[in-house]
Amino acid sequence: MRKKLHKNIYTKKTNKISYNFSDNKQNIITRDKNDKTNNNPDRTNKINIFPIISTVIISGSIIAGYLFLNNNSSNDVILLSVESNDIISEETDLTTSTTTSITSTTTTLSTTTTITSTTTSTTVPLVVENISDAQSQLSSLGLYFGDINNILDNETKAAIKEFQRLSGLVIDGILGPITKAALEKGEDSYIAIGGADVDTPKITYSIDIENAQKVLKELNLYNGEIDGINGNGTKSAIKEFQKLAGLTVDGVIGPITKSALDKGEDAYVPIDTNEISINTNESTSSTNNGSLTVDLINYDPNKPCTVGYVNDSQIWVPDPCFYPVFVFRYGQTAQVNSQAELDAYLSQNWSLTKEKTYNSLGKVPTQNYTSGVNSPVNGLVMPSGANNSIVIGIKNDNNVNARPQSGPQNADAVFEVLVEGGMTRFINIFYQSDTSYHGPIRSARPTDPTVLRPLGGVLVASGATGGLIPEIVDMGVPVITDTRPDYFRISSRRAPHNLYADTVKLKSTAISRGYKKTNTPQPLFPWGNPSFDNWQSNSYLTLSFSGLTETTWTWNGSSYVRTYYDAYKNKNKNNIHSWSDINGNTGQISFKTIIALFCEPYVHPLQLPSVKTVGEGRAIILHGGKMLDAKWKRGSNLDPFHIVDSNNNILYVPKGKVWISLVPNTKNPSFG
């Protein structure tokens, strides 16, 4: 019996598009003028009419009064106990009571205090009225190292919090009356013994921590304040990220973790494909319970297929053709490609049925096509010396920050698939073609292996969410993730939209790892030279992937050019979609042949949009200003795409570089 794989690896993940940074600025309460008792201008005017000796005595009395107040332990305790018990907040105006206390003390001491030479060197009492005053005092205390700019930024807040910690105050980073009064006393407000917990970690600000918090919040790993302080919540989020990225889990932002954070979600590589255990020595065999052991690496696509099924123990039993299992719920059908998926669906109360099964359709017939001479990816005759060692499919970002992309204009074929947020991504297929500058590269999705499997292709991606990579490998599609020197990042774009690769190096890596399955991949479509007698004249085709993404292909007399509507960018419906090469040269994306395959959508257990690529559905093909409205069929993940008419007669697809859109069949196209 085949063991269950990757049990309970699925967790729901919600992707957020925008940052949610809080405004760290606080309203600062200004001291009442009556709080400046020792600097009262009226008192100064009165003193000027007395002899000089009176001036000295009275001034000494004032200074001594201040010193006595500063050392009055009972007043300190009262202030701290009020704040620690949260009876009076930092926003409460304490100027009246403070003024009364100072006046009384000064009056009592004015007739008894004698000025000494040591007290005359005491500076004028510090008054903290604004952020600049606080920054200056914090700087003198060695707690703040930034500019004196009167801005309550994260660095300043961290310094205030550290001062509050040392002084036994409520640690909130707010410069309220109590904190101001404590700052005016400087180190005299510190409670080093019997007050603040000496084991409490020191509060310090770090720009690296602040940047990490922003990334972690975008990844839904951190929901605290963006303050640049590595508190417990931040450390926990860092550790969770390190766990997902396969790094040492220590909660420290070192060089490796910092580099991984720059990649964001693309750093998630929970299991390296080199470490996946695949038994390449066992041949296909049956056991007493009917389970099968399948050689996923060295399979022979020409072997006869057996029927895939789910046995009595609800174990998904694959076969060499990888017939998927289907599950059903509320009128929806989901395509299941691995035990991990099956476990996840069953846990969500989907049900199994054997009513919907498909038979392998085998290889597609071709016309004027020679194996090894014509490309299986687009039907064209391959140039002499073409680098057709292996098929690779590279994920291409289609975020607004990723455009214009590099790669689609060089690819032999491109698949466009729906992802989260109503957006799309591309799978650029390279066989006889290459480019040294392909990107931006993004993470894998469930639909990717289903289109690469019939070609024996290798998936190239920056990583994947959760347990998706093991699942893809379990389907027999090897994965190459972010490795050097195959990948590199460019400085002109921000992560995660700056990861690029060289296809020559990627193919070499795939070969060296033993990922090659066949010398001559089977044709992906029934390539040929069709008669266009029954095709309609066509000028454009508009495809809707979601309410937020729409693409239009328009015939310009020589090829179909691409424009788009993208709600994330603007509301126009005629945005030119351009490509860019390494030198910055651009051009509009254009292809000779466009194929739209309308597929039934469903939601993968990782909460990722997916579509069924086994079964049948509507197919629209554009070529030479003509359009064919037909049907596609597939019986297994190893089948190519059969294009047929209403009577299931094969229809040939014109040869040429081809763009294939996997469109949800819930969205109707428009054309003319």
XYZ file of C-alpha atoms in Angstrom:
672
model
C 0.000 0.000 0.000
C 1.309 3.379 -0.908
C 2.055 5.511 2.100
C 0.179 8.727 2.574
C 2.339 11.700 1.591
C 2.709 15.092 3.244
C -0.150 14.688 5.676
C -1.725 17.876 7.088
C 0.589 20.234 5.261
C -2.094 22.577 4.079
C -2.927 25.747 5.886
C -5.071 28.585 4.683
C -3.094 31.577 3.532
C -4.478 34.952 2.614
C -2.368 37.172 0.334
C -2.455 40.879 0.860
C -1.493 43.179 -1.964
C -0.875 46.447 -0.059
C 1.203 47.441 2.955
C -0.560 48.555 6.105
C 1.891 50.823 7.812
C 0.600 52.741 10.809
C 1.226 56.446 11.351
C 3.737 56.615 14.175
C 3.392 60.340 14.808
C 1.786 61.305 18.127
C 0.255 64.577 19.290
C 2.569 66.188 21.808
C 1.046 67.907 24.838
C 2.620 71.327 25.470
C 3.438 72.276 29.035
C 1.314 74.935 30.647
C 3.178 78.218 31.205
C 2.502 77.958 34.922
C 4.616 74.771 34.950
C 7.775 76.874 34.440
C 7.822 78.013 38.049
C 11.570 78.463 38.248
C 11.670 80.601 35.130
C 8.807 82.954 35.961
C 9.540 86.330 34.300
C 7.512 88.238 36.873
C 9.779 86.967 39.659
C 12.851 88.058 37.734
C 11.544 91.590 37.350
C 10.935 91.892 41.059
C 14.406 90.678 41.966
C 16.072 93.380 39.863
C 14.985 96.142 42.245
C 16.815 94.643 45.248
C 20.516 95.002 46.132
C 22.891 92.525 44.563
C 23.240 90.467 47.725
C 19.492 89.816 47.796
C 19.681 88.591 44.260
C 22.313 86.017 45.207
C 20.384 84.768 48.228
C 17.065 84.447 46.434
C 18.631 82.791 43.405
C 20.387 80.340 45.684
C 17.137 79.570 47.394
C 15.467 78.793 44.092
C 18.284 76.489 42.988
C 18.380 74.728 46.319
C 14.622 74.308 46.160
C 14.940 72.663 42.782
C 17.674 70.358 44.084
C 15.594 69.400 47.053
C 12.609 68.673 44.812
C 14.786 66.574 42.577
C 15.772 64.437 45.545
C 12.306 64.270 47.081
C 11.712 60.521 47.013
C 8.069 60.766 48.087
C 7.130 62.839 45.039
C 8.923 60.351 42.750
C 7.033 57.431 44.215
C 3.699 59.201 43.818
C 4.310 59.955 40.149
C 5.471 56.472 39.351
C 2.692 54.786 41.249
C 0.095 56.895 39.466
C 1.508 56.006 36.052
C 2.115 52.333 36.790
C -1.448 51.913 38.101
C -2.755 53.633 34.986
C -4.956 55.982 37.059
C -3.712 58.985 35.111
C -2.630 58.605 31.488
C 0.185 60.409 29.697
C -2.406 62.753 28.188
C -3.587 63.951 31.665
C -2.507 67.539 32.461
C -0.473 67.398 35.667
C 0.781 71.005 35.601
C -1.482 72.319 38.373
C -0.441 69.838 41.059
C 3.209 69.996 40.020
C 3.252 73.798 40.239
C 1.716 73.772 43.690
C 4.318 71.323 44.978
C 7.228 73.330 43.621
C 5.911 76.641 44.982
C 5.406 75.248 48.461
C 8.843 73.708 48.562
C 10.519 76.872 47.386
C 8.735 78.996 49.981
C 9.746 76.687 52.819
C 13.400 76.649 51.905
C 13.971 80.261 50.904
C 14.956 81.420 54.390
C 17.126 78.429 55.343
C 19.234 77.500 52.366
C 22.870 78.604 52.066
C 24.519 78.707 48.657
C 27.813 76.837 48.301
C 30.384 76.863 45.544
C 29.248 73.405 44.359
C 25.610 74.406 43.823
C 26.447 77.472 41.771
C 27.690 75.194 38.984
C 24.269 73.509 38.674
C 22.725 74.234 35.245
C 19.368 75.853 34.684
C 16.652 73.184 35.064
C 15.999 71.340 31.780
C 12.528 71.845 30.367
C 11.230 69.232 27.919
C 8.483 70.793 25.843
C 8.787 69.121 22.452
C 10.328 66.224 20.570
C 13.572 68.088 19.952
C 14.013 68.632 23.683
C 13.388 64.951 24.307
C 15.813 63.922 21.566
C 18.522 66.144 23.037
C 18.056 64.707 26.508
C 17.881 61.136 25.230
C 21.037 61.762 23.235
C 22.867 63.004 26.362
C 21.714 59.844 28.143
C 23.180 57.660 25.394
C 19.790 56.339 24.338
C 19.304 58.174 21.041
C 21.754 58.505 18.170
C 19.669 60.116 15.455
C 19.196 63.701 14.308
C 17.618 66.383 16.488
C 14.762 66.981 14.060
C 11.606 67.243 16.216
C 10.158 64.168 14.480
C 8.708 61.311 16.472
C 10.066 58.621 14.183
C 10.585 54.982 15.072
C 14.125 55.572 16.292
C 12.950 58.314 18.639
C 10.042 56.192 19.895
C 12.407 53.326 20.625
C 14.647 55.638 22.650
C 11.633 56.949 24.602
C 10.524 53.378 25.304
C 13.972 52.432 26.567
C 13.987 55.484 28.844
C 10.514 54.582 30.106
C 11.715 51.042 30.792
C 14.700 52.301 32.795
C 12.454 54.702 34.718
C 9.769 52.161 35.567
C 7.118 53.990 33.528
C 4.452 52.680 31.203
C 6.312 51.708 28.027
C 4.244 53.262 25.231
C 6.675 55.530 23.372
C 4.434 58.549 24.045
C 5.988 61.816 25.180
C 3.304 62.730 27.717
C 3.565 64.909 30.851
C 4.857 62.121 33.108
C 7.560 61.061 30.683
C 8.514 64.705 30.136
C 8.871 65.251 33.888
C 10.992 62.125 34.176
C 13.190 63.205 31.253
C 13.817 66.544 32.952
C 15.331 64.601 35.870
C 17.482 62.531 33.521
C 19.267 59.607 35.146
C 17.788 60.559 38.517
C 14.504 59.029 37.309
C 16.107 55.629 36.664
C 15.048 52.838 38.982
C 18.025 50.555 38.835
C 17.333 48.610 42.030
C 13.979 47.320 43.136
C 12.134 49.011 40.293
C 12.416 48.202 36.601
C 13.023 44.529 35.952
C 16.724 44.166 35.261
C 16.012 41.079 33.146
C 13.787 43.019 30.739
C 15.521 43.155 27.344
C 16.894 46.500 26.289
C 14.695 48.320 23.792
C 16.654 49.374 20.726
C 15.692 50.524 17.243
C 17.001 48.900 14.069
C 16.261 49.849 10.462
C 16.762 46.173 9.522
C 14.063 45.184 12.002
C 11.730 47.869 10.663
C 12.200 46.649 7.079
C 11.746 43.050 8.225
C 8.489 43.960 9.988
C 7.140 45.461 6.750
C 7.910 42.297 4.795
C 6.598 40.029 7.562
C 3.357 42.010 7.737
C 2.903 41.667 3.966
C 3.414 37.901 4.359
C 0.783 37.777 7.130
C 3.351 36.597 9.645
C 3.386 39.759 11.793
C 0.470 41.926 12.944
C 2.204 44.260 15.369
C 3.443 47.826 15.085
C 6.084 48.789 12.531
C 8.461 50.255 15.102
C 11.890 48.770 14.353
C 11.996 47.007 17.744
C 12.726 43.294 17.883
C 10.120 42.415 20.470
C 8.601 39.036 21.159
C 6.019 39.356 18.397
C 8.680 40.311 15.861
C 10.993 37.492 16.948
C 8.167 34.970 16.617
C 7.401 36.235 13.106
C 11.074 36.073 12.113
C 11.302 32.502 13.415
C 8.196 31.481 11.456
C 9.651 33.019 8.291
C 12.971 31.254 8.879
C 11.099 27.974 9.297
C 9.198 28.458 6.020
C 12.394 29.459 4.213
C 14.363 26.470 5.500
C 16.812 28.626 7.500
C 18.216 28.299 11.018
C 15.351 29.261 13.356
C 16.880 31.739 15.815
C 14.802 34.933 15.447
C 17.916 36.903 14.452
C 18.137 39.061 11.308
C 21.512 37.906 10.049
C 22.829 38.289 6.460
C 21.158 35.075 5.248
C 17.777 35.885 6.789
C 17.992 39.458 5.512
C 18.677 38.198 1.987
C 15.753 35.767 2.219
C 13.451 38.540 3.439
C 14.364 40.548 0.344
C 12.766 37.750 -1.692
C 9.607 37.655 0.399
C 7.371 34.665 -0.294
C 9.752 33.547 -3.025
C 12.176 32.472 -0.310
C 9.779 29.757 0.827
C 11.467 26.499 -0.095
C 10.228 24.059 2.563
C 11.643 20.982 0.872
C 14.411 20.996 -1.678
C 13.635 18.877 -4.697
C 17.058 17.216 -4.459
C 16.035 15.791 -1.114
C 12.757 14.313 -2.289
C 12.982 10.548 -2.097
C 11.906 8.984 -5.370
C 12.612 5.303 -5.882
C 14.116 5.003 -9.327
C 15.045 1.348 -8.986
C 11.620 -0.158 -8.441
C 9.619 -1.128 -11.470
C 5.880 -0.843 -11.646
C 4.347 -3.688 -9.696
C 1.169 -4.726 -7.956
C 0.684 -5.638 -4.334
C -2.056 -7.643 -2.645
C -4.232 -4.569 -2.160
C -3.742 -3.367 -5.689
C -1.426 -0.460 -4.907
C 1.147 0.527 -7.494
C 4.726 1.676 -7.196
C 5.568 4.080 -9.978
C 8.982 5.102 -11.262
C 8.442 8.856 -11.601
C 11.822 9.638 -13.072
C 12.366 6.926 -15.645
C 8.821 6.266 -16.772
C 8.170 5.241 -20.339
C 5.321 7.305 -21.823
C 4.817 4.642 -24.471
C 3.894 1.982 -21.909
C 0.236 1.035 -21.761
C -1.641 2.848 -19.070
C -3.513 1.305 -16.197
C -6.483 2.873 -14.482
C -5.817 5.107 -11.537
C -8.126 4.791 -8.556
C -8.561 5.293 -4.811
C -8.403 2.039 -2.865
C -10.489 0.964 0.098
C -8.234 2.848 2.515
C -8.726 6.064 0.542
C -5.149 5.950 -0.688
C -4.689 7.570 -4.073
C -3.057 5.037 -6.367
C -1.285 6.617 -9.337
C -0.439 4.910 -12.577
C 2.172 5.629 -15.239
C -0.245 7.941 -17.042
C -1.191 9.859 -13.893
C -4.899 9.742 -14.212
C -6.125 12.292 -11.697
C -8.828 11.506 -9.172
C -11.804 13.862 -8.983
C -13.644 14.978 -5.876
C -17.009 16.690 -5.665
C -18.788 19.171 -3.400
C -21.724 21.555 -3.907
C -21.737 20.941 -7.632
C -18.015 21.711 -7.959
C -15.373 19.330 -9.229
C -11.712 19.450 -8.235
C -8.840 17.683 -9.951
C -6.682 15.746 -7.474
C -3.111 14.944 -8.453
C -1.511 13.612 -5.258
C -2.186 11.992 -1.912
C -1.531 15.292 -0.159
C -4.278 16.985 -2.139
C -6.664 14.087 -1.575
C -6.141 14.175 2.196
C -6.757 17.918 2.241
C -9.958 17.730 0.179
C -11.377 14.854 2.211
C -10.714 16.830 5.391
C -12.820 19.636 3.859
C -15.731 17.227 3.305
C -15.331 16.763 -0.419
C -16.597 13.387 -1.611
C -15.182 10.716 -3.909
C -17.041 9.231 -6.830
C -16.127 7.010 -9.724
C -18.743 8.464 -12.021
C -16.343 10.856 -13.732
C -13.397 8.987 -15.177
C -11.356 9.598 -18.305
C -9.428 7.332 -20.611
C -6.031 8.266 -21.961
C -6.257 9.658 -25.463
C -2.640 8.852 -26.259
C -0.420 10.890 -28.546
C -1.963 13.450 -30.871
C -1.800 12.903 -34.626
C 0.256 15.448 -36.562
C 0.527 16.616 -40.159
C 3.786 17.389 -41.983
C 5.578 16.883 -38.693
C 8.817 14.940 -38.149
C 9.838 13.923 -34.650
C 13.216 15.382 -33.774
C 13.006 17.909 -36.616
C 9.885 19.861 -35.686
C 9.527 21.351 -32.237
C 6.994 19.506 -30.026
C 6.228 22.835 -28.338
C 5.130 24.850 -31.405
C 5.486 22.577 -34.441
C 8.144 24.721 -36.156
C 11.275 23.238 -37.754
C 14.063 23.632 -35.215
C 17.214 25.459 -36.322
C 20.459 23.549 -36.706
C 22.354 23.364 -33.404
C 19.305 24.219 -31.318
C 19.707 23.639 -27.575
C 16.861 21.098 -27.420
C 18.349 18.989 -24.619
C 15.359 19.307 -22.265
C 12.086 21.199 -21.866
C 11.924 23.784 -19.091
C 8.967 25.919 -18.058
C 9.842 29.127 -16.169
C 7.295 31.017 -14.070
C 7.046 34.643 -15.170
C 5.654 37.357 -12.906
C 2.759 39.475 -14.249
C 2.390 41.905 -11.376
C 2.196 45.564 -12.389
C 5.687 45.997 -10.895
C 7.020 43.169 -13.078
C 6.173 44.726 -16.431
C 7.653 44.829 -18.965
C 8.782 41.206 -18.607
C 11.741 39.545 -20.263
C 11.265 36.056 -21.614
C 7.900 35.769 -23.383
C 9.333 37.148 -26.624
C 12.072 34.475 -26.575
C 9.962 31.477 -25.503
C 8.782 28.712 -27.819
C 5.375 28.851 -26.136
C 3.717 30.641 -23.215
C 0.941 29.451 -20.896
C -1.038 32.104 -19.007
C -2.821 30.961 -15.828
C -4.955 32.608 -13.149
C -3.438 33.159 -9.670
C -4.542 34.913 -6.482
C -5.978 38.420 -6.497
C -7.540 37.931 -9.920
C -4.101 38.318 -11.536
C -2.275 35.997 -13.932
C 1.220 34.557 -14.303
C 3.014 33.018 -17.267
C 4.818 29.716 -17.800
C 7.395 30.387 -20.504
C 8.351 27.138 -22.284
C 11.891 26.803 -23.658
C 13.070 23.875 -25.777
C 15.018 24.887 -28.869
C 15.205 28.553 -27.810
C 17.191 30.286 -25.053
C 17.729 33.647 -23.402
C 20.339 34.888 -20.925
C 17.876 37.367 -19.423
C 14.573 35.918 -18.265
C 12.427 37.420 -15.536
C 11.043 38.327 -13.168
C 10.647 34.755 -11.914
C 7.948 33.957 -9.336
C 6.654 30.988 -7.391
C 4.892 27.835 -8.599
C 1.148 27.141 -8.680
C -0.901 23.897 -8.885
C -1.690 24.176 -12.606
C 1.987 24.400 -13.660
C 2.886 20.673 -13.555
C -0.266 19.602 -15.395
C 0.827 21.451 -18.555
C 4.499 20.457 -18.306
C 3.910 16.744 -17.639
C 3.188 15.636 -21.244
C 6.444 17.279 -22.397
C 8.522 15.644 -19.657
C 9.362 19.203 -18.640
C 11.090 20.701 -15.620
C 9.452 23.537 -13.684
C 11.624 26.544 -12.812
C 10.271 28.789 -10.044
C 11.395 30.931 -7.127
C 9.719 28.582 -4.631
C 6.138 27.782 -3.707
C 3.590 28.107 -0.938
C 3.374 25.461 1.766
C 3.738 21.864 0.589
C 3.177 22.547 -3.097
C 6.694 21.675 -4.306
C 6.608 18.140 -2.874
C 3.225 17.690 -4.486
C 4.562 18.821 -7.883
C 7.505 16.472 -7.589
C 5.089 13.733 -6.543
C 3.394 14.209 -9.935
C 6.703 13.500 -11.657
C 7.620 17.108 -12.515
C 11.056 18.088 -11.112
C 11.444 21.623 -9.764
C 14.448 23.954 -9.832
C 14.184 26.738 -7.283
C 16.370 29.767 -6.605
C 19.923 28.522 -7.188
C 23.103 30.286 -8.178
C 24.517 30.937 -10.732
C 21.374 29.987 -12.644
C 19.500 32.848 -10.983
C 20.487 36.439 -10.346
C 18.813 39.597 -9.091
C 18.834 42.949 -10.854
C 19.208 46.260 -9.010
C 16.744 48.262 -11.109
C 13.740 46.543 -9.518
C 12.674 45.759 -5.972
C 12.208 42.235 -4.636
C 10.330 40.050 -5.252
C 10.078 41.409 -8.801
C 13.805 41.295 -9.598
C 14.763 37.596 -9.886
C 16.154 36.611 -13.314
C 17.834 33.579 -14.887
C 19.811 32.239 -17.851
C 17.972 29.402 -19.635
C 21.211 27.796 -20.894
C 22.422 27.396 -17.322
C 18.999 26.170 -16.189
C 18.925 23.448 -18.836
C 22.443 22.377 -17.864
C 21.413 22.178 -14.199
C 18.347 20.090 -15.062
C 20.450 17.641 -17.095
C 23.109 17.353 -14.378
C 20.423 16.457 -11.815
C 19.056 13.649 -13.978
C 15.738 15.321 -14.733
C 15.674 14.360 -18.419
C 12.813 11.908 -19.106
C 12.817 11.483 -22.860
C 15.038 12.310 -25.816
C 12.148 13.458 -27.968
C 9.095 14.923 -26.191
C 5.700 14.211 -27.742
C 3.879 17.026 -29.599
C 1.900 19.227 -27.241
C -0.868 19.906 -29.833
C -1.863 18.251 -33.142
C 0.474 20.409 -35.255
C -0.251 20.592 -38.956
C -1.300 22.700 -41.941
C -5.043 23.044 -41.568
C -7.466 24.271 -44.160
C -8.935 27.598 -43.064
C -12.113 27.189 -45.107
C -14.243 26.673 -42.017
C -12.450 29.287 -39.908
C -14.069 32.661 -39.219
C -12.474 35.987 -40.081
C -11.153 37.554 -36.920
C -9.764 40.930 -35.865
C -9.574 40.537 -32.074
C -10.246 38.235 -29.113
C -10.827 39.507 -25.554
C -10.348 37.052 -22.680
C -11.468 37.734 -19.107
C -9.578 35.899 -16.337
C -11.363 37.771 -13.557
C -13.126 41.041 -12.894
C -9.671 42.576 -12.439
C -7.727 41.158 -15.389
C -8.616 41.137 -19.075
C -6.438 40.668 -22.162
C -7.083 41.422 -25.813
C -5.286 39.981 -28.852
C -5.631 42.108 -31.990
C -4.628 41.091 -35.520
C -2.303 43.709 -37.074
C -1.831 42.034 -40.441
C 1.200 39.917 -39.483
C 0.632 38.767 -35.884
C -1.586 39.149 -32.836
C -0.524 41.957 -30.468
C -1.390 42.018 -26.782
C -3.118 44.767 -24.793
C -4.631 44.444 -21.331
C -6.957 45.823 -18.702
C -5.558 45.625 -15.184
C -7.533 47.047 -12.278
C -4.341 47.171 -10.212
C -2.724 49.568 -12.695
C -5.501 51.731 -14.148
C -8.958 51.572 -15.666
C -7.913 51.689 -19.316
C -8.637 48.685 -21.513
C -6.006 49.295 -24.160
C -2.749 49.256 -22.212
C 0.043 48.013 -24.479
C 1.766 44.982 -22.974
C 5.449 45.255 -23.754
C 8.527 43.079 -23.269
C 12.043 44.296 -22.482
C 15.482 42.866 -23.177
C 18.684 43.187 -21.139
C 19.619 46.433 -22.910
C 16.301 48.093 -22.158
C 14.920 47.695 -25.671
C 11.166 47.138 -25.657
C 8.462 45.966 -28.002
C 4.825 44.925 -27.844
C 4.176 41.258 -27.019
C 3.002 39.510 -30.174
C 2.462 35.895 -31.256
C 1.507 34.204 -34.518
C -0.880 31.741 -32.895
C -3.193 32.234 -29.905
C -4.984 29.333 -28.197
C -7.601 29.909 -25.497
C -8.582 26.778 -23.530
C -11.638 27.295 -21.331
C -11.268 25.207 -18.161
C -13.412 24.533 -15.121
C -12.051 26.532 -12.160
C -11.690 25.209 -8.623
C -9.837 26.133 -5.424
C -6.784 24.106 -4.406
C -6.577 23.198 -0.672
C -3.814 25.796 -0.269
C -6.477 28.364 -1.218
C -4.926 28.835 -4.654
C -7.018 29.324 -7.810
C -6.692 26.350 -10.158
C -8.347 24.965 -13.275
C -9.059 21.424 -14.485
C -6.712 20.507 -17.311
C -8.061 16.964 -17.691
C -11.464 16.467 -19.290
C -12.764 18.701 -22.040
C -13.862 22.247 -22.763
C -14.156 24.982 -25.352
C -11.088 25.931 -27.402
C -10.618 29.053 -29.539
C -7.617 29.252 -31.893
C -6.430 32.410 -33.688
C -4.054 32.391 -36.659
C -3.546 34.649 -39.646
C -6.610 36.801 -38.960
C -8.806 33.682 -38.730
C -10.534 32.019 -35.760
C -11.495 28.402 -35.050
C -14.131 27.693 -32.399
C -13.586 24.065 -31.335
C -13.133 21.768 -28.300
C -10.132 20.491 -26.306
C -9.847 17.052 -24.677
C -7.379 15.358 -22.324
C -7.617 12.026 -20.548
C -4.630 12.230 -18.182
C -1.788 14.462 -17.120
C 0.440 12.750 -19.642
C -1.885 13.434 -22.543
C -1.200 16.322 -24.888
C -4.085 18.654 -25.755
C -6.344 17.164 -28.427
C -8.281 19.717 -30.489
C -11.476 18.252 -31.953
C -14.736 19.291 -33.578
C -18.215 18.549 -32.275
C -17.934 14.973 -33.596
C -14.548 14.442 -31.868
C -12.662 14.525 -35.174
C -9.109 15.788 -34.774
C -8.414 19.360 -35.903
C -4.876 20.465 -36.708
C -3.294 23.502 -35.095
C -1.176 25.849 -37.250
C 2.542 25.747 -36.481
C 4.097 28.801 -34.925
C 5.124 30.317 -31.615
C 2.016 29.965 -29.544
C 0.418 31.700 -26.562
C -1.960 29.435 -24.601
C -4.414 31.021 -22.157
C -6.084 28.738 -19.585
C -9.255 30.765 -19.054
C -11.945 30.010 -16.431
C -14.977 28.737 -18.331
C -17.155 30.970 -16.164
C -15.913 33.963 -18.189
C -17.249 34.474 -21.709
C -14.906 35.776 -24.420
C -15.719 38.483 -26.940
C -14.397 38.571 -30.474
C -14.951 40.183 -33.832
